[in-house]
Short mmCIF file of C-alpha atoms in Angstrom, two decimals:
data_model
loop_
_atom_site.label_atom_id
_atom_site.label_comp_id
_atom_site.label_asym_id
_atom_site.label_seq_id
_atom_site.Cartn_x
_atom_site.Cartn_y
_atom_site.Cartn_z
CA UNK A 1 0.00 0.00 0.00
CA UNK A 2 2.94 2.28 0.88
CA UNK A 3 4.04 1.92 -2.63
CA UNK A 4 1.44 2.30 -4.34
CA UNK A 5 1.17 5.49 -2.53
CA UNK A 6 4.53 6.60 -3.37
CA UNK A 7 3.82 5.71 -6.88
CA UNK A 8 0.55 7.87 -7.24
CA UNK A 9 1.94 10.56 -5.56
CA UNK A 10 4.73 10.94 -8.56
CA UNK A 11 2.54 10.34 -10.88
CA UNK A 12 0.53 13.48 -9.26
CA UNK A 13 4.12 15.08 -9.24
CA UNK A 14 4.94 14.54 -12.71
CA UNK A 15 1.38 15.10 -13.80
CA UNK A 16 1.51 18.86 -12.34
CA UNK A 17 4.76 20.06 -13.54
CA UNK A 18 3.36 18.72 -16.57
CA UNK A 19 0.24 20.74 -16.63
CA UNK A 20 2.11 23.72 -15.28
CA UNK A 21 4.78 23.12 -18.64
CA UNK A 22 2.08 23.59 -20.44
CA UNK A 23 0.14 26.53 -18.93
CA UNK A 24 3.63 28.43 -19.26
CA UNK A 25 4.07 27.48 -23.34
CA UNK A 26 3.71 30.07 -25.50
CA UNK A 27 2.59 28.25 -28.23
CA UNK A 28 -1.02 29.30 -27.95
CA UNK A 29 0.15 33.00 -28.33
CA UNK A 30 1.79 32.05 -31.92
CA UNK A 31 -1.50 30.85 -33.21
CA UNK A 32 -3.45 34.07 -32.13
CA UNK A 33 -3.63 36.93 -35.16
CA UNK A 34 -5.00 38.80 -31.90
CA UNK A 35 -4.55 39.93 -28.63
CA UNK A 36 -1.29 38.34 -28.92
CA UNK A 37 0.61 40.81 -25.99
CA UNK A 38 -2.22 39.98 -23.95
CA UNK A 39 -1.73 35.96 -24.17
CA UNK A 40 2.18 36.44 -23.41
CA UNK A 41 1.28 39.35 -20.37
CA UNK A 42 -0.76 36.42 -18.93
CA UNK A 43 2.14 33.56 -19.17
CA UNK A 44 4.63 36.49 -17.61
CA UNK A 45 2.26 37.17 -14.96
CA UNK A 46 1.85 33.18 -14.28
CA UNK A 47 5.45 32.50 -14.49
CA UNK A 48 6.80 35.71 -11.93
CA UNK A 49 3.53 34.12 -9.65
CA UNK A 50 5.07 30.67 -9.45
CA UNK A 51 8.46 31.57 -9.09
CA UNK A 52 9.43 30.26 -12.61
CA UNK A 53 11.46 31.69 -15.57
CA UNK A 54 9.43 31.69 -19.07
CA UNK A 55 11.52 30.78 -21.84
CA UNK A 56 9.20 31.41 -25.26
CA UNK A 57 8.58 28.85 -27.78
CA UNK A 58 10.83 29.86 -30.87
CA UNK A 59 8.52 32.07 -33.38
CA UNK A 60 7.13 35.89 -34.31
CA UNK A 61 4.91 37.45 -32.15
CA UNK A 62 3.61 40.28 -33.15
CA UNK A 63 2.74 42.53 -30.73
CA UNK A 64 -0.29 45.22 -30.17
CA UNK A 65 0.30 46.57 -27.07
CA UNK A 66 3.16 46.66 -24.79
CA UNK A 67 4.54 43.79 -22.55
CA UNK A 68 4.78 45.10 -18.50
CA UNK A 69 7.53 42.99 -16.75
CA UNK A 70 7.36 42.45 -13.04
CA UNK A 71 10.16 42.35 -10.73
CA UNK A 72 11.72 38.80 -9.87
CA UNK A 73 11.32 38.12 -13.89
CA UNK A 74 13.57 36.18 -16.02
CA UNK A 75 12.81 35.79 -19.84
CA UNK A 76 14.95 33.62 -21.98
CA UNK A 77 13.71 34.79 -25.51
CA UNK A 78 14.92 31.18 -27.05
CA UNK A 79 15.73 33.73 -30.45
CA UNK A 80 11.81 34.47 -30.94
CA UNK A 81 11.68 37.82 -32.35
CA UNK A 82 8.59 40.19 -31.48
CA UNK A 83 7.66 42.36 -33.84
CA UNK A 84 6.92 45.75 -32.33
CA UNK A 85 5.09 48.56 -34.34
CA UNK A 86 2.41 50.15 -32.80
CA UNK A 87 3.64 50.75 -28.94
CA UNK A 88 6.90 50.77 -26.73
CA UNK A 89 7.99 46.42 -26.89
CA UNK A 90 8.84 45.53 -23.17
CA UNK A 91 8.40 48.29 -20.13
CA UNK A 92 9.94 47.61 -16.65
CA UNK A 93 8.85 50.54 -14.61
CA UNK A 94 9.23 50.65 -10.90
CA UNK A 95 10.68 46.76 -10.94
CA UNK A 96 13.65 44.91 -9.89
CA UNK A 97 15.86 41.74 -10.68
CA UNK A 98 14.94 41.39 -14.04
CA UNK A 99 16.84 39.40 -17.14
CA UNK A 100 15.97 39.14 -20.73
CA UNK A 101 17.97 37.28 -23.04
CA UNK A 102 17.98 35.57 -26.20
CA UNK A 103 15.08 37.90 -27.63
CA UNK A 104 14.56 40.05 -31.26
CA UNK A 105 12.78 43.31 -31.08
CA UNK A 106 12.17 44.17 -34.59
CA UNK A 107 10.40 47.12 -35.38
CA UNK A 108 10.30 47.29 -39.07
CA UNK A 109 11.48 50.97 -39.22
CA UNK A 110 13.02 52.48 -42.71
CA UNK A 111 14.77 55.84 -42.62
CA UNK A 112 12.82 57.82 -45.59
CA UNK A 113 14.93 61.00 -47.45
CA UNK A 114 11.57 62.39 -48.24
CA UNK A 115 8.06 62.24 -46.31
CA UNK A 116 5.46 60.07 -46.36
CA UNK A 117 2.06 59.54 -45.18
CA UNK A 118 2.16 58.92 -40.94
CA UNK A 119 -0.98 59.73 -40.15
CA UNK A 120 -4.38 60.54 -41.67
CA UNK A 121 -3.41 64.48 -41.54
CA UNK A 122 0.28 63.77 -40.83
CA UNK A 123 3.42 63.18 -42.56
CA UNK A 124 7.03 62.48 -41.25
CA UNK A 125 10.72 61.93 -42.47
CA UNK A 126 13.14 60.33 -41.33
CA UNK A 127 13.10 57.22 -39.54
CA UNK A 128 9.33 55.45 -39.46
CA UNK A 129 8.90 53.63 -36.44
CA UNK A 130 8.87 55.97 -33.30
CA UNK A 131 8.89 53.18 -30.46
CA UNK A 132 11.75 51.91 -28.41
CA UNK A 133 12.10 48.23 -28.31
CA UNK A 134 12.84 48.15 -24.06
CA UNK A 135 12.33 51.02 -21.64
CA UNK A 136 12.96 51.07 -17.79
CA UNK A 137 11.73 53.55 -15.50
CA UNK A 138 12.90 53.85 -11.63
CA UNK A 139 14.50 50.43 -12.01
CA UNK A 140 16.98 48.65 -10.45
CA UNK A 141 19.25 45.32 -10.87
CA UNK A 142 18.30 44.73 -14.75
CA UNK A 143 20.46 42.35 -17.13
CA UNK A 144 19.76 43.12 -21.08
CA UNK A 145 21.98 40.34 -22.88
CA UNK A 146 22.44 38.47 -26.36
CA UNK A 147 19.30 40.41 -27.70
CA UNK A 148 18.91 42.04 -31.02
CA UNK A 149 17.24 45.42 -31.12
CA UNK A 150 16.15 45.96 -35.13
CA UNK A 151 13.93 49.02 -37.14
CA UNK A 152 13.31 50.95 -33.41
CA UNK A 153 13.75 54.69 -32.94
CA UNK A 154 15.83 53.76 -29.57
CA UNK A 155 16.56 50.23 -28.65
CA UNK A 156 17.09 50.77 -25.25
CA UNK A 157 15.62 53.57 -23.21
CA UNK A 158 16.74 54.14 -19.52
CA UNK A 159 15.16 57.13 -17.32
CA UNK A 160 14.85 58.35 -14.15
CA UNK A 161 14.56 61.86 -11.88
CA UNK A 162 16.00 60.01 -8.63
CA UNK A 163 19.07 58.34 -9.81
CA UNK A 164 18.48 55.90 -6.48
CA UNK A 165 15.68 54.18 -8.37
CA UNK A 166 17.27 53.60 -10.95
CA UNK A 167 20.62 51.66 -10.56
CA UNK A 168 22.61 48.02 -11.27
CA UNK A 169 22.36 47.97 -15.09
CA UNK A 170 24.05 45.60 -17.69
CA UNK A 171 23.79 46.07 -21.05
CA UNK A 172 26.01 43.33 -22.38
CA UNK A 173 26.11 40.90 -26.03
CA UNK A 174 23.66 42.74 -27.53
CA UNK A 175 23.05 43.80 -30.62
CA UNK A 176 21.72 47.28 -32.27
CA UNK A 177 21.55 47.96 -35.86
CA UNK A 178 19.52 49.60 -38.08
CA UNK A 179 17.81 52.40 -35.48
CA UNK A 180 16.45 55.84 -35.76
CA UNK A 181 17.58 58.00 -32.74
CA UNK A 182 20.30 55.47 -30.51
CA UNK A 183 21.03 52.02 -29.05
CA UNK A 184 21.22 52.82 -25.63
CA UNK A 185 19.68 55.77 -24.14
CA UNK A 186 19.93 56.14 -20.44
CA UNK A 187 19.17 59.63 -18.44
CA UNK A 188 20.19 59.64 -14.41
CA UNK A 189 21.53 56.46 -13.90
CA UNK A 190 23.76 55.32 -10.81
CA UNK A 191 26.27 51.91 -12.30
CA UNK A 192 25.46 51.38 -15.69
CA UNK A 193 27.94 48.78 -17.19
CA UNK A 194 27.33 48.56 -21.38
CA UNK A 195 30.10 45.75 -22.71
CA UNK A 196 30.72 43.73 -25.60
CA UNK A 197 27.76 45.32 -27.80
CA UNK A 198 27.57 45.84 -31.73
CA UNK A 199 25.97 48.82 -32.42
CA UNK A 200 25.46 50.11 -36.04
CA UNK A 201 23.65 51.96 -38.11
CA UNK A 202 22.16 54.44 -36.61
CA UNK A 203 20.22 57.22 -39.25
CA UNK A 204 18.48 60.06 -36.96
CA UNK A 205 15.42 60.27 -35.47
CA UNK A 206 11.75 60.73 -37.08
CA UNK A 207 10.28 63.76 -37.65
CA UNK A 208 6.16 64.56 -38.30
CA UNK A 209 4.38 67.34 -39.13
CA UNK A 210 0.96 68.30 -40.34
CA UNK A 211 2.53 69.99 -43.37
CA UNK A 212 6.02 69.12 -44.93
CA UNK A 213 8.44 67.87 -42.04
CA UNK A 214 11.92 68.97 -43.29
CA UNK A 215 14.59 66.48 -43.03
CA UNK A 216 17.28 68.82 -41.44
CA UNK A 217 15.40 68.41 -38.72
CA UNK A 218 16.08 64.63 -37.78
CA UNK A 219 19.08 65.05 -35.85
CA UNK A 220 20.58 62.86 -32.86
CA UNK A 221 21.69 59.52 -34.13
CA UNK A 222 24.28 58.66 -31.60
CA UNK A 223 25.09 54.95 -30.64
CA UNK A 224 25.10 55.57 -26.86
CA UNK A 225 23.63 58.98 -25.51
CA UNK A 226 24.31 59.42 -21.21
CA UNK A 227 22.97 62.22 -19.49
CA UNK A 228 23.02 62.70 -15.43
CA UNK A 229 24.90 59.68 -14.97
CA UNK A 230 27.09 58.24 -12.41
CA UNK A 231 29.69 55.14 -11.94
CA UNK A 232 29.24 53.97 -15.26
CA UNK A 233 31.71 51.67 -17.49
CA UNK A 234 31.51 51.48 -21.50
CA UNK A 235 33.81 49.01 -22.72
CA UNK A 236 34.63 46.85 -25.70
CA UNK A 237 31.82 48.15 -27.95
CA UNK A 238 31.60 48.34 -31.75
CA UNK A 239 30.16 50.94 -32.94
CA UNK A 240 30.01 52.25 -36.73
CA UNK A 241 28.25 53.77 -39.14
CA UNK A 242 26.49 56.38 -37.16
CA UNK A 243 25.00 59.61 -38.19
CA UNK A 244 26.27 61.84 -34.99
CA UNK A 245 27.63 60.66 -32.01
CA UNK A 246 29.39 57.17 -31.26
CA UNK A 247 29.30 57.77 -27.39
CA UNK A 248 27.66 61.00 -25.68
CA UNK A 249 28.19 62.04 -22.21
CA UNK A 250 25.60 65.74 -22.49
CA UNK A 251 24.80 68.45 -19.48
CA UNK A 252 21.00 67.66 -18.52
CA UNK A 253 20.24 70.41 -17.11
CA UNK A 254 16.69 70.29 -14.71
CA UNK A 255 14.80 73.53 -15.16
CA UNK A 256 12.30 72.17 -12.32
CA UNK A 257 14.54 71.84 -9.90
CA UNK A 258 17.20 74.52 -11.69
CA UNK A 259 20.07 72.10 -11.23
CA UNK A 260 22.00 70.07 -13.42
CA UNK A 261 22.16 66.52 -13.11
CA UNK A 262 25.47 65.43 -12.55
CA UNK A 263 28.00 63.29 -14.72
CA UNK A 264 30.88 61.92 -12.33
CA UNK A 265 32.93 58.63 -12.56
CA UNK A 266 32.74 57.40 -16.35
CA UNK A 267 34.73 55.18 -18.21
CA UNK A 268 34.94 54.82 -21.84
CA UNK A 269 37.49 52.13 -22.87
CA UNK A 270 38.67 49.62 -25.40
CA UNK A 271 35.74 50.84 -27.71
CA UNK A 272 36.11 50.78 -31.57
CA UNK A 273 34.35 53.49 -33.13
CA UNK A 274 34.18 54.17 -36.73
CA UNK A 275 32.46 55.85 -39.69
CA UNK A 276 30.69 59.05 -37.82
CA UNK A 277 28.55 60.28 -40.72
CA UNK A 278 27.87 63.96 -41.27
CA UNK A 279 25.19 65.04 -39.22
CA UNK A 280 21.79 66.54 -40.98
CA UNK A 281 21.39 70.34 -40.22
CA UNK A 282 23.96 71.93 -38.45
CA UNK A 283 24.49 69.40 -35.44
CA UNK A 284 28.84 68.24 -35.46
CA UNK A 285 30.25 64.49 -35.43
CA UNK A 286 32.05 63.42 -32.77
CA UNK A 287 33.63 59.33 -31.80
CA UNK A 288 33.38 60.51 -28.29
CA UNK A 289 32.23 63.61 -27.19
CA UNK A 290 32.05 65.10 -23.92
CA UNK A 291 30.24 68.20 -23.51
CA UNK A 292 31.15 71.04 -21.65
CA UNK A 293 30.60 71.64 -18.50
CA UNK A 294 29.11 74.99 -17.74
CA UNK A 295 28.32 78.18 -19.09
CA UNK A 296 30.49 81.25 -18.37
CA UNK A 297 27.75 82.56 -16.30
CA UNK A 298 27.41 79.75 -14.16
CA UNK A 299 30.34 77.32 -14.41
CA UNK A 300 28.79 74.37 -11.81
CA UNK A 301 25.30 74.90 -13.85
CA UNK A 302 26.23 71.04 -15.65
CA UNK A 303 28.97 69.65 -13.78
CA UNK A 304 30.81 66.69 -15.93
CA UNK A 305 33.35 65.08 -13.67
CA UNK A 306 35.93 62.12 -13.57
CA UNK A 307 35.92 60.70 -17.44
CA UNK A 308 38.40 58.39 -18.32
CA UNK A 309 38.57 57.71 -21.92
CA UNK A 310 41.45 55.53 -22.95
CA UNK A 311 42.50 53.12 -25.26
CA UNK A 312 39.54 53.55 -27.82
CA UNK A 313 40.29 53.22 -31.98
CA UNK A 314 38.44 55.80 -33.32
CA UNK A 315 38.74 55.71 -37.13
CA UNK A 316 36.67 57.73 -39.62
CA UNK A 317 38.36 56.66 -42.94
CA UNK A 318 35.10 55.85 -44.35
CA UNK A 319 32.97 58.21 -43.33
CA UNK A 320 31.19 61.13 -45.36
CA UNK A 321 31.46 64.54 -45.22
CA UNK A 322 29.10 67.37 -46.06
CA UNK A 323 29.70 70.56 -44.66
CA UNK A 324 29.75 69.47 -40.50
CA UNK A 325 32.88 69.89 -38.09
CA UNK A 326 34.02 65.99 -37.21
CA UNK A 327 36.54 65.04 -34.32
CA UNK A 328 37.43 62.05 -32.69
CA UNK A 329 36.96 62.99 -28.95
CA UNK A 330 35.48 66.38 -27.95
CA UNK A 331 36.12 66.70 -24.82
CA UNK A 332 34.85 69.37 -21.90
CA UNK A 333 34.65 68.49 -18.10
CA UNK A 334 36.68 68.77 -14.78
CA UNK A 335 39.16 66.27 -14.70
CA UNK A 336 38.99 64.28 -17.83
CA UNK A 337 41.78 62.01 -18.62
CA UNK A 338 42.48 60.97 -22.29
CA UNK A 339 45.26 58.28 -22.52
CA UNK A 340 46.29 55.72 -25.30
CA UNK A 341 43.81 56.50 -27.86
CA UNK A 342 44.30 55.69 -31.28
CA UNK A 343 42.27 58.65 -33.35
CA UNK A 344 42.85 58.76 -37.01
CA UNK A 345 41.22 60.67 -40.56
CA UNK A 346 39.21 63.76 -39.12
CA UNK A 347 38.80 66.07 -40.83
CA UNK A 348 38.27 69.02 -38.28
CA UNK A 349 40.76 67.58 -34.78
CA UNK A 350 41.82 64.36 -33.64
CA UNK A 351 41.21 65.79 -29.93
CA UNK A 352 39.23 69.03 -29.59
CA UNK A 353 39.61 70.29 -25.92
CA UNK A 354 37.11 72.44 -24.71
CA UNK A 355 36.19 73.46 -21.72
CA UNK A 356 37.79 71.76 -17.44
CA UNK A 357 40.65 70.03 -16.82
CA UNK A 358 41.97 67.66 -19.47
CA UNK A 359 44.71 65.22 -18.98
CA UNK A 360 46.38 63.70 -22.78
CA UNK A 361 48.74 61.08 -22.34
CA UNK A 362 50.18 58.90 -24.82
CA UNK A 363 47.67 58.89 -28.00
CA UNK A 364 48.06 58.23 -31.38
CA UNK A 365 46.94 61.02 -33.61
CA UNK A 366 47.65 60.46 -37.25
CA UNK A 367 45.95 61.65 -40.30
CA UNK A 368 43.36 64.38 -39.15
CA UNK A 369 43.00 68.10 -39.84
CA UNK A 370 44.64 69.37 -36.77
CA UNK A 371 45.49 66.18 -34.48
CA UNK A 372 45.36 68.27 -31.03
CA UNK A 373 43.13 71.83 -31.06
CA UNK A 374 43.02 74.20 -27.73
CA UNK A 375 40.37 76.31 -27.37
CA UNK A 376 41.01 79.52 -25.92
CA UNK A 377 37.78 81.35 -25.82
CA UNK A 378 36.19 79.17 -23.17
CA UNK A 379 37.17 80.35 -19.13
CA UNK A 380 38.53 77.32 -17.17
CA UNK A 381 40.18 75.29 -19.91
CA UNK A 382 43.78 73.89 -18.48
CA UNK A 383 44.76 71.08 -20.73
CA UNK A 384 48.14 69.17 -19.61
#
């Protein structure tokens, strides 16, 4: 009797995980052509309830609405792709301890040289999907790795106004090509580590109107944009073929609160950067590009502090030129150290000093318009 007991019990055993296998498949969300976000918010919500990860059945999804993702939440894509068009992909807002891996957020965008129809009474230029494939709000203790991010305005968009919430951020194996505005977009962050990414292509953001949008006016295009952050570490990146800005560290500057967020403790190293494109309008190319920190007025307004930017290949051989200034690393901020850089065809300055205290030591400047350029119009420049 005691085994026979034993024996119907794992039998029950077996039989639940079974049932609970299948309650967590995804299967049944492939053969929807409807309310398909809703079928895979319900197997996230079961799988975070019962303490399980949810790894997708291989296939396109594609979604109409966005996905919320809970704390305590760990996707494994398993290389399905979800096709996002209409709204924002996946949104962690106010969550913690999340990963996603192995996933394809494809959002079908085209960059268009001349408008076309957006809306009924709307056109735009530029690049056509608006949405951003992840975006985390007031988060903390996130891992983004081995994704793909395709056809999104930003593939990755990070925000906060306390940078408490939102802190413990990898970005790592991932991959970002063919975007409107930037990969990775992250605004008052506290130890942000991006590592090991491919980023490329990157055209300029979209731009609509209700009468001819012009398309001078779709600017940005930078393959990772900081603002307001802190104790962050860029390293071994590709990125090429971008229309502005490889990596931007830029004043934020809070008119709420009239303070600037701050930029303190960033480094940027063992990156290879290459082909910055000329800019539309009148906006400059940079590989790097640091912005200055103040105004002379007010020089604490933005306060950029402790950038180390070292041993970067920043090579523009193959870029184009129109009419805007290019440089390899622009660089404004107090106490900015830029060491063992290889920086090579720029047309305008290998190095472009600014603005704060800038440290050079030991790069390689070959082949640009002026390798090293001073300014001395700004107050507080002392470059050594």
């Amino acid at each position: 009797m005691i085994k026979i007991r034993f024996f119907l019990f794992n039998v029950f055993l077996v039989h639940c995980i079974t049932v609970f296998a299948d309650d967590l498949s995804t299967k049944s969300c492939l053969n929807q052509t409807n309310n398909i976000s809703n079928c895979l918010q319900s197997k996230i919500n079961l799988a975070v309830q019962n303490k399980h990860k949810l790894k997708l059945d291989s296939g396109i999804y594609v979604l109409d609405n966005t996905l919320n993702i809970p704390s305590d939440f760990y996707l494994d894509g398993n290389h399905a792709t979800l096709v996002v068009s209409q709204k924002n992909g996946l949104k962690i807002d106010s969550e913690s301890n999340v990963v996603i891996k192995n996933l394809t957020l494809d959002g079908k965008g085209i960059f268009y040289n001349t408008p076309i129809q957006y809306q009924m009474s709307k056109k735009l230029i530029g690049f056509s999907n608006l949405v951003d494939g992840i975006s985390i709000i007031n988060s903390s203790n996130i891992l983004l790795t081995n994704n793909k991010f395709i056809g999104l305005s930003r593939g990755v968009f990070i925000a906060s106004h306390n940078a408490t919430q939102l802190s413990n951020m990898s970005i790592v194996n991932n991959n970002f090509q063919n975007l409107g505005m930037t990969g990775i977009y992250a605004l008052n962050i506290n130890k942000l580590i991006i590592q090991n990414n491919t980023i490329k292509d990157i055209w300029g953001n979209g731009v609509v109107s209700e009468s001819t949008p012009l398309l001078s006016k779709s600017k940005f295009a930078d393959g990772i944009y900081l603002g307001g952050s802190r104790n962050i570490i860029i390293k071994n990146n590709i990125i090429s073929n971008i229309q502005r800005i490889g990596v931007v560290l830029d004043n934020v500057y809070d008119k709420t609160l009239d303070i600037g967020m701050v930029n303190d403790n960033v480094l940027i190293e063992s990156n290879q950067i290459s082909n910055l494109n000329s800019s539309r309008g009148t906006e400059n190319n940079a590989g790097i590009w640091v912005e200055p920190v103040a105004t002379k007025d007010n020089p604490k307004k933005y306060i950029t502090n402790n950038v180390i930017i070292k041993n970067n290949i920043i090579n523009n051989l193959n870029a184009n030129y129109i009419t805007n200034h290019q440089y390899g690393i622009f660089a404004g901020g107090f106490n900015v150290n830029i060491e063992m850089n290889d920086i090579r065809y720029f047309r305008d300055s290998g190095i472009y000093c600014i603005f704060g205290n800038i440290n050079l030591k030991n790069n390689s400047l070959k082949n640009n318009g002026i390798n090293l350029f001073k300014n001395k119009r700004p107050m507080y420049l002392n470059v050594n």
